[in-house]
mmCIF file of C-alpha atoms in Angstrom:
data_model
loop_
_atom_site.group_PDB
_atom_site.id
_atom_site.type_symbol
_atom_site.label_atom_id
_atom_site.label_comp_id
_atom_site.label_asym_id
_atom_site.label_seq_id
_atom_site.Cartn_x
_atom_site.Cartn_y
_atom_site.Cartn_z
ATOM 1 C CA UNK A 120 25.184 -22.250 15.019
ATOM 2 C CA UNK A 121 22.154 -21.860 15.969
ATOM 3 C CA UNK A 122 18.980 -22.745 13.994
ATOM 4 C CA UNK A 123 16.108 -20.161 14.061
ATOM 5 C CA UNK A 124 13.101 -21.534 14.813
ATOM 6 C CA UNK A 125 10.291 -21.673 11.485
ATOM 7 C CA UNK A 126 7.082 -20.047 11.692
ATOM 8 C CA UNK A 127 3.809 -21.486 11.410
ATOM 9 C CA UNK A 128 1.353 -20.034 9.473
ATOM 10 C CA UNK A 129 -2.651 -20.284 9.152
ATOM 11 C CA UNK A 130 -4.131 -21.567 5.866
ATOM 12 C CA UNK A 131 -7.555 -19.763 4.220
ATOM 13 C CA UNK A 132 -9.717 -20.778 2.232
ATOM 14 C CA UNK A 133 -10.666 -17.711 -0.508
ATOM 15 C CA UNK A 134 -12.724 -18.444 -3.869
ATOM 16 C CA UNK A 135 -10.594 -18.041 -7.334
ATOM 17 C CA UNK A 136 -13.828 -16.277 -8.751
ATOM 18 C CA UNK A 137 -13.300 -16.917 -12.229
ATOM 19 C CA UNK A 138 -12.938 -20.357 -11.029
ATOM 20 C CA UNK A 139 -16.138 -20.226 -8.536
ATOM 21 C CA UNK A 140 -13.957 -23.014 -6.195
ATOM 22 C CA UNK A 141 -11.807 -22.484 -3.108
ATOM 23 C CA UNK A 142 -8.705 -23.231 -3.083
ATOM 24 C CA UNK A 143 -5.999 -22.771 0.314
ATOM 25 C CA UNK A 144 -3.365 -19.808 0.802
ATOM 26 C CA UNK A 145 -0.809 -19.135 3.691
ATOM 27 C CA UNK A 146 -0.408 -15.008 4.139
ATOM 28 C CA UNK A 147 2.168 -13.628 2.628
ATOM 29 C CA UNK A 148 5.322 -13.152 4.636
ATOM 30 C CA UNK A 149 7.391 -9.709 5.783
ATOM 31 C CA UNK A 150 9.705 -9.978 2.159
ATOM 32 C CA UNK A 151 6.469 -10.390 0.428
ATOM 33 C CA UNK A 152 4.877 -7.553 1.596
ATOM 34 C CA UNK A 153 8.532 -5.367 0.756
ATOM 35 C CA UNK A 154 8.431 -6.920 -2.086
ATOM 36 C CA UNK A 155 4.934 -5.226 -3.282
ATOM 37 C CA UNK A 156 5.669 -2.386 -1.844
ATOM 38 C CA UNK A 157 8.706 -1.700 -4.103
ATOM 39 C CA UNK A 158 6.358 -2.996 -7.004
ATOM 40 C CA UNK A 159 3.690 -0.270 -6.314
ATOM 41 C CA UNK A 160 6.573 2.382 -5.754
ATOM 42 C CA UNK A 161 8.101 2.116 -9.153
ATOM 43 C CA UNK A 162 4.302 2.473 -10.717
ATOM 44 C CA UNK A 163 6.113 -0.159 -13.268
ATOM 45 C CA UNK A 164 3.039 -2.364 -14.561
ATOM 46 C CA UNK A 165 5.277 -5.242 -15.491
ATOM 47 C CA UNK A 166 7.248 -4.878 -12.568
ATOM 48 C CA UNK A 167 3.894 -5.261 -10.401
ATOM 49 C CA UNK A 168 2.087 -7.034 -12.473
ATOM 50 C CA UNK A 169 4.566 -9.832 -12.335
ATOM 51 C CA UNK A 170 5.301 -9.285 -8.479
ATOM 52 C CA UNK A 171 1.141 -9.469 -7.841
ATOM 53 C CA UNK A 172 1.630 -13.389 -9.899
ATOM 54 C CA UNK A 173 4.804 -14.062 -7.469
ATOM 55 C CA UNK A 174 2.864 -13.900 -4.117
ATOM 56 C CA UNK A 175 0.023 -15.358 -5.230
ATOM 57 C CA UNK A 176 2.158 -18.114 -6.891
ATOM 58 C CA UNK A 177 4.085 -18.542 -2.721
ATOM 59 C CA UNK A 178 0.991 -18.073 -0.824
ATOM 60 C CA UNK A 179 -1.141 -20.462 -3.027
ATOM 61 C CA UNK A 180 -0.853 -24.224 -1.491
ATOM 62 C CA UNK A 181 -2.917 -26.012 -4.175
ATOM 63 C CA UNK A 182 -0.490 -26.497 -6.822
ATOM 64 C CA UNK A 183 -2.624 -27.494 -9.240
ATOM 65 C CA UNK A 184 -3.393 -23.977 -10.193
ATOM 66 C CA UNK A 185 -1.565 -21.905 -12.393
ATOM 67 C CA UNK A 186 -1.138 -18.730 -12.133
ATOM 68 C CA UNK A 187 -0.576 -17.463 -15.431
ATOM 69 C CA UNK A 188 -3.344 -18.521 -16.125
ATOM 70 C CA UNK A 189 -5.331 -16.676 -14.127
ATOM 71 C CA UNK A 190 -7.405 -13.158 -15.053
ATOM 72 C CA UNK A 191 -7.076 -10.152 -13.671
ATOM 73 C CA UNK A 192 -9.600 -9.585 -10.611
ATOM 74 C CA UNK A 193 -9.016 -12.858 -9.612
ATOM 75 C CA UNK A 194 -5.704 -11.947 -8.401
ATOM 76 C CA UNK A 195 -6.490 -8.205 -7.694
ATOM 77 C CA UNK A 196 -9.758 -9.709 -5.235
ATOM 78 C CA UNK A 197 -6.859 -12.551 -3.903
ATOM 79 C CA UNK A 198 -4.427 -10.001 -3.259
ATOM 80 C CA UNK A 199 -6.547 -7.818 -1.433
ATOM 81 C CA UNK A 200 -7.934 -10.889 0.858
ATOM 82 C CA UNK A 201 -4.610 -12.322 1.613
ATOM 83 C CA UNK A 202 -3.928 -8.998 2.596
ATOM 84 C CA UNK A 203 -6.412 -8.183 4.997
ATOM 85 C CA UNK A 204 -5.206 -11.565 6.736
ATOM 86 C CA UNK A 205 -1.794 -11.197 7.078
ATOM 87 C CA UNK A 206 -1.375 -7.314 7.122
ATOM 88 C CA UNK A 207 -5.277 -6.384 8.798
ATOM 89 C CA UNK A 208 -8.359 -6.690 7.592
ATOM 90 C CA UNK A 209 -9.369 -2.741 8.518
ATOM 91 C CA UNK A 210 -7.168 -0.356 6.141
ATOM 92 C CA UNK A 211 -8.048 4.033 6.630
ATOM 93 C CA UNK A 212 -7.671 5.638 3.331
ATOM 94 C CA UNK A 213 -8.882 9.127 2.490
ATOM 95 C CA UNK A 214 -11.429 10.489 1.217
ATOM 96 C CA UNK A 215 -13.328 13.644 0.125
ATOM 97 C CA UNK A 216 -16.588 14.721 1.280
ATOM 98 C CA UNK A 217 -19.197 15.095 -1.564
ATOM 99 C CA UNK A 218 -20.371 18.671 0.346
ATOM 100 C CA UNK A 219 -18.059 21.377 -1.396
ATOM 101 C CA UNK A 220 -17.534 22.573 2.605
ATOM 102 C CA UNK A 221 -17.913 26.110 1.606
ATOM 103 C CA UNK A 222 -15.183 25.798 -0.448
ATOM 104 C CA UNK A 223 -12.603 24.504 2.585
ATOM 105 C CA UNK A 224 -11.650 22.282 0.909
ATOM 106 C CA UNK A 225 -8.815 20.709 3.489
ATOM 107 C CA UNK A 226 -12.025 20.391 5.669
ATOM 108 C CA UNK A 227 -13.188 17.786 3.269
ATOM 109 C CA UNK A 228 -10.165 15.320 3.479
ATOM 110 C CA UNK A 229 -9.794 12.140 6.094
ATOM 111 C CA UNK A 230 -9.429 9.165 7.149
ATOM 112 C CA UNK A 231 -12.667 6.514 6.903
ATOM 113 C CA UNK A 232 -11.997 3.411 8.001
ATOM 114 C CA UNK A 233 -12.743 0.432 5.900
ATOM 115 C CA UNK A 234 -13.321 -3.314 6.213
ATOM 116 C CA UNK A 235 -11.433 -4.941 3.282
ATOM 117 C CA UNK A 236 -13.404 -8.083 3.855
ATOM 118 C CA UNK A 237 -16.107 -6.645 2.300
ATOM 119 C CA UNK A 238 -14.351 -6.239 -1.716
ATOM 120 C CA UNK A 239 -16.082 -8.407 -3.982
ATOM 121 C CA UNK A 240 -15.843 -9.033 -7.839
ATOM 122 C CA UNK A 241 -18.945 -6.490 -9.403
ATOM 123 C CA UNK A 242 -19.665 -8.140 -12.710
ATOM 124 C CA UNK A 243 -19.177 -11.481 -12.842
ATOM 125 C CA UNK A 244 -22.404 -13.000 -12.466
ATOM 126 C CA UNK A 245 -22.778 -10.772 -16.520
ATOM 127 C CA UNK A 246 -19.244 -11.869 -17.943
ATOM 128 C CA UNK A 247 -19.870 -12.574 -21.238
ATOM 129 C CA UNK A 248 -17.039 -13.735 -23.454
ATOM 130 C CA UNK A 249 -18.930 -13.853 -26.846
ATOM 131 C CA UNK A 250 -18.226 -10.189 -28.774
ATOM 132 C CA UNK A 251 -21.063 -9.836 -31.836
ATOM 133 C CA UNK A 252 -20.097 -8.053 -34.241
ATOM 134 C CA UNK A 253 -22.739 -8.752 -36.975
ATOM 135 C CA UNK A 254 -25.032 -11.476 -38.247
ATOM 136 C CA UNK A 255 -22.228 -13.631 -39.343
ATOM 137 C CA UNK A 256 -19.605 -12.284 -36.643
ATOM 138 C CA UNK A 257 -18.494 -13.775 -33.701
ATOM 139 C CA UNK A 258 -15.492 -13.291 -31.708
ATOM 140 C CA UNK A 259 -15.162 -15.705 -28.375
ATOM 141 C CA UNK A 260 -12.724 -13.827 -26.393
ATOM 142 C CA UNK A 261 -10.482 -14.527 -23.005
ATOM 143 C CA UNK A 262 -10.826 -11.725 -19.675
ATOM 144 C CA UNK A 263 -7.022 -10.585 -19.850
ATOM 145 C CA UNK A 264 -4.721 -12.919 -17.742
ATOM 146 C CA UNK A 265 -1.069 -11.975 -15.673
ATOM 147 C CA UNK A 266 0.611 -14.027 -18.957
ATOM 148 C CA UNK A 267 -1.344 -11.876 -20.748
ATOM 149 C CA UNK A 268 -0.336 -8.798 -19.335
ATOM 150 C CA UNK A 269 3.452 -9.513 -19.356
ATOM 151 C CA UNK A 270 3.426 -10.408 -22.692
ATOM 152 C CA UNK A 271 1.725 -7.015 -23.318
ATOM 153 C CA UNK A 272 4.640 -5.421 -21.628
ATOM 154 C CA UNK A 273 7.433 -6.587 -23.175
ATOM 155 C CA UNK A 274 5.494 -5.951 -26.701
ATOM 156 C CA UNK A 275 5.184 -2.107 -25.148
ATOM 157 C CA UNK A 276 8.665 -0.863 -25.494
ATOM 158 C CA UNK A 277 9.426 0.999 -28.573
ATOM 159 C CA UNK A 278 5.931 1.379 -29.474
ATOM 160 C CA UNK A 279 2.571 3.976 -28.420
ATOM 161 C CA UNK A 280 0.156 3.261 -25.968
ATOM 162 C CA UNK A 281 -2.577 2.886 -28.338
ATOM 163 C CA UNK A 282 -0.448 0.061 -30.524
ATOM 164 C CA UNK A 283 -0.045 -1.747 -27.637
ATOM 165 C CA UNK A 284 -3.199 -1.890 -26.182
ATOM 166 C CA UNK A 285 -4.085 -3.127 -30.007
ATOM 167 C CA UNK A 286 -1.710 -5.910 -30.199
ATOM 168 C CA UNK A 287 -3.170 -6.266 -26.744
ATOM 169 C CA UNK A 288 -6.880 -7.101 -28.268
ATOM 170 C CA UNK A 289 -5.866 -9.128 -30.744
ATOM 171 C CA UNK A 290 -3.245 -11.547 -28.868
ATOM 172 C CA UNK A 291 -6.788 -12.267 -26.821
ATOM 173 C CA UNK A 292 -9.284 -13.034 -29.289
ATOM 174 C CA UNK A 293 -9.469 -16.959 -28.531
ATOM 175 C CA UNK A 294 -12.390 -17.911 -31.404
ATOM 176 C CA UNK A 295 -12.995 -16.477 -34.682
ATOM 177 C CA UNK A 296 -16.565 -17.429 -35.289
ATOM 178 C CA UNK A 297 -18.363 -17.398 -38.772
ATOM 179 C CA UNK A 298 -22.077 -19.345 -39.970
ATOM 180 C CA UNK A 299 -20.198 -21.755 -41.827
ATOM 181 C CA UNK A 300 -16.617 -22.561 -39.504
ATOM 182 C CA UNK A 301 -14.910 -22.127 -36.055
ATOM 183 C CA UNK A 302 -11.347 -20.518 -35.983
ATOM 184 C CA UNK A 303 -9.209 -21.681 -33.230
ATOM 185 C CA UNK A 304 -6.737 -18.339 -33.822
ATOM 186 C CA UNK A 305 -4.466 -19.663 -31.078
ATOM 187 C CA UNK A 306 -2.080 -21.193 -33.643
ATOM 188 C CA UNK A 307 -2.002 -17.136 -35.290
ATOM 189 C CA UNK A 308 -0.004 -15.075 -34.842
ATOM 190 C CA UNK A 309 -0.280 -11.047 -33.205
ATOM 191 C CA UNK A 310 0.593 -9.780 -36.499
ATOM 192 C CA UNK A 311 -2.015 -11.481 -38.431
ATOM 193 C CA UNK A 312 -4.387 -11.104 -36.122
ATOM 194 C CA UNK A 313 -3.825 -7.438 -35.456
ATOM 195 C CA UNK A 314 -3.710 -7.273 -39.071
ATOM 196 C CA UNK A 315 -7.367 -8.647 -38.971
ATOM 197 C CA UNK A 316 -8.638 -6.713 -36.671
ATOM 198 C CA UNK A 317 -7.493 -3.829 -38.531
ATOM 199 C CA UNK A 318 -10.188 -4.835 -41.213
ATOM 200 C CA UNK A 319 -13.059 -4.410 -39.341
ATOM 201 C CA UNK A 320 -15.548 -1.510 -39.442
ATOM 202 C CA UNK A 321 -14.830 1.335 -36.614
ATOM 203 C CA UNK A 322 -18.268 -0.506 -35.314
ATOM 204 C CA UNK A 323 -16.702 -3.838 -34.712
ATOM 205 C CA UNK A 324 -13.816 -2.675 -32.676
ATOM 206 C CA UNK A 325 -15.421 -0.723 -30.713
ATOM 207 C CA UNK A 326 -18.037 -3.279 -29.727
ATOM 208 C CA UNK A 327 -14.513 -5.331 -28.822
ATOM 209 C CA UNK A 328 -13.347 -2.701 -26.761
ATOM 210 C CA UNK A 329 -16.592 -2.673 -25.140
ATOM 211 C CA UNK A 330 -16.035 -6.296 -23.733
ATOM 212 C CA UNK A 331 -12.537 -5.216 -22.580
ATOM 213 C CA UNK A 332 -15.071 -2.037 -20.788
ATOM 214 C CA UNK A 333 -17.383 -4.394 -18.843
ATOM 215 C CA UNK A 334 -15.117 -6.452 -16.968
ATOM 216 C CA UNK A 335 -15.638 -8.097 -13.835
ATOM 217 C CA UNK A 336 -13.671 -5.583 -11.429
ATOM 218 C CA UNK A 337 -12.910 -5.780 -8.035
ATOM 219 C CA UNK A 338 -14.754 -3.065 -5.952
ATOM 220 C CA UNK A 339 -15.430 -2.620 -2.110
ATOM 221 C CA UNK A 340 -18.134 0.595 -0.775
ATOM 222 C CA UNK A 341 -17.792 2.689 1.487
ATOM 223 C CA UNK A 342 -19.740 4.075 3.831
ATOM 224 C CA UNK A 343 -19.376 7.351 6.260
ATOM 225 C CA UNK A 344 -20.783 10.318 7.973
ATOM 226 C CA UNK A 345 -18.673 13.874 7.164
ATOM 227 C CA UNK A 346 -17.785 14.843 11.142
ATOM 228 C CA UNK A 347 -17.764 18.349 9.599
ATOM 229 C CA UNK A 348 -21.019 18.687 7.832
ATOM 230 C CA UNK A 349 -22.220 15.370 8.121
ATOM 231 C CA UNK A 350 -23.737 14.861 5.559
ATOM 232 C CA UNK A 351 -23.882 10.322 4.145
ATOM 233 C CA UNK A 352 -21.767 9.726 2.139
ATOM 234 C CA UNK A 353 -21.356 6.694 -0.446
ATOM 235 C CA UNK A 354 -17.763 6.014 -2.770
ATOM 236 C CA UNK A 355 -17.118 2.314 -4.050
ATOM 237 C CA UNK A 356 -13.471 2.142 -4.403
ATOM 238 C CA UNK A 357 -12.288 -0.012 -6.832
ATOM 239 C CA UNK A 358 -7.916 -1.047 -8.345
ATOM 240 C CA UNK A 359 -5.785 -2.334 -6.858
ATOM 241 C CA UNK A 360 -3.708 -0.127 -5.318
ATOM 242 C CA UNK A 361 -6.479 1.729 -4.061
ATOM 243 C CA UNK A 362 -6.054 -0.708 -0.914
ATOM 244 C CA UNK A 363 -2.189 -0.618 -0.248
#
């Protein structure tokens, strides 16, 4: 039986945004691209997160990084960078001109070429894990990681969306800080943390939710001139699946 040759892969250095350090990666392979497309088609959040983690783990050449502990925005950024070197740095997305074209919807929509090398993580410079609830109470939060998102997906069975999100918030509280002490929440059960959250004021809980609303995210600025009306358009694309 003949032995087929093995492939050689180029190595790229990519920044992991939250760690502020570059690490070595190879492009993803055909089998990994197929896994990503299959996960996207299922629209199952747990499957998508697991596949995301698996692909990044396989492509990461420096094994001193625990991919379970990478933030979701780290993983999204890395996957777009990997997509650029693995499939191609240019991606065509269907976008609408902001002009209404006198109601002619069909003429508004067309393909716009995007340069994936220009993807960036925005909001990192202002990222603050400390949430001040009141003068004497603060919580230190953890940005959602692959591990926490998988936990949330497993917890989701049999509970509604609000309760699932509530439990995710509870699981991402790292410390509770009062004027007298700092409480490490790593060994406190999610049920107990949920009970603690239940006893916050609505305003206090909203401040914690704002932490999640202001998390860093991937973004790509796209500019184009409409070929029909000539209007210059500017759009900011975000969300991982936009780029696949």
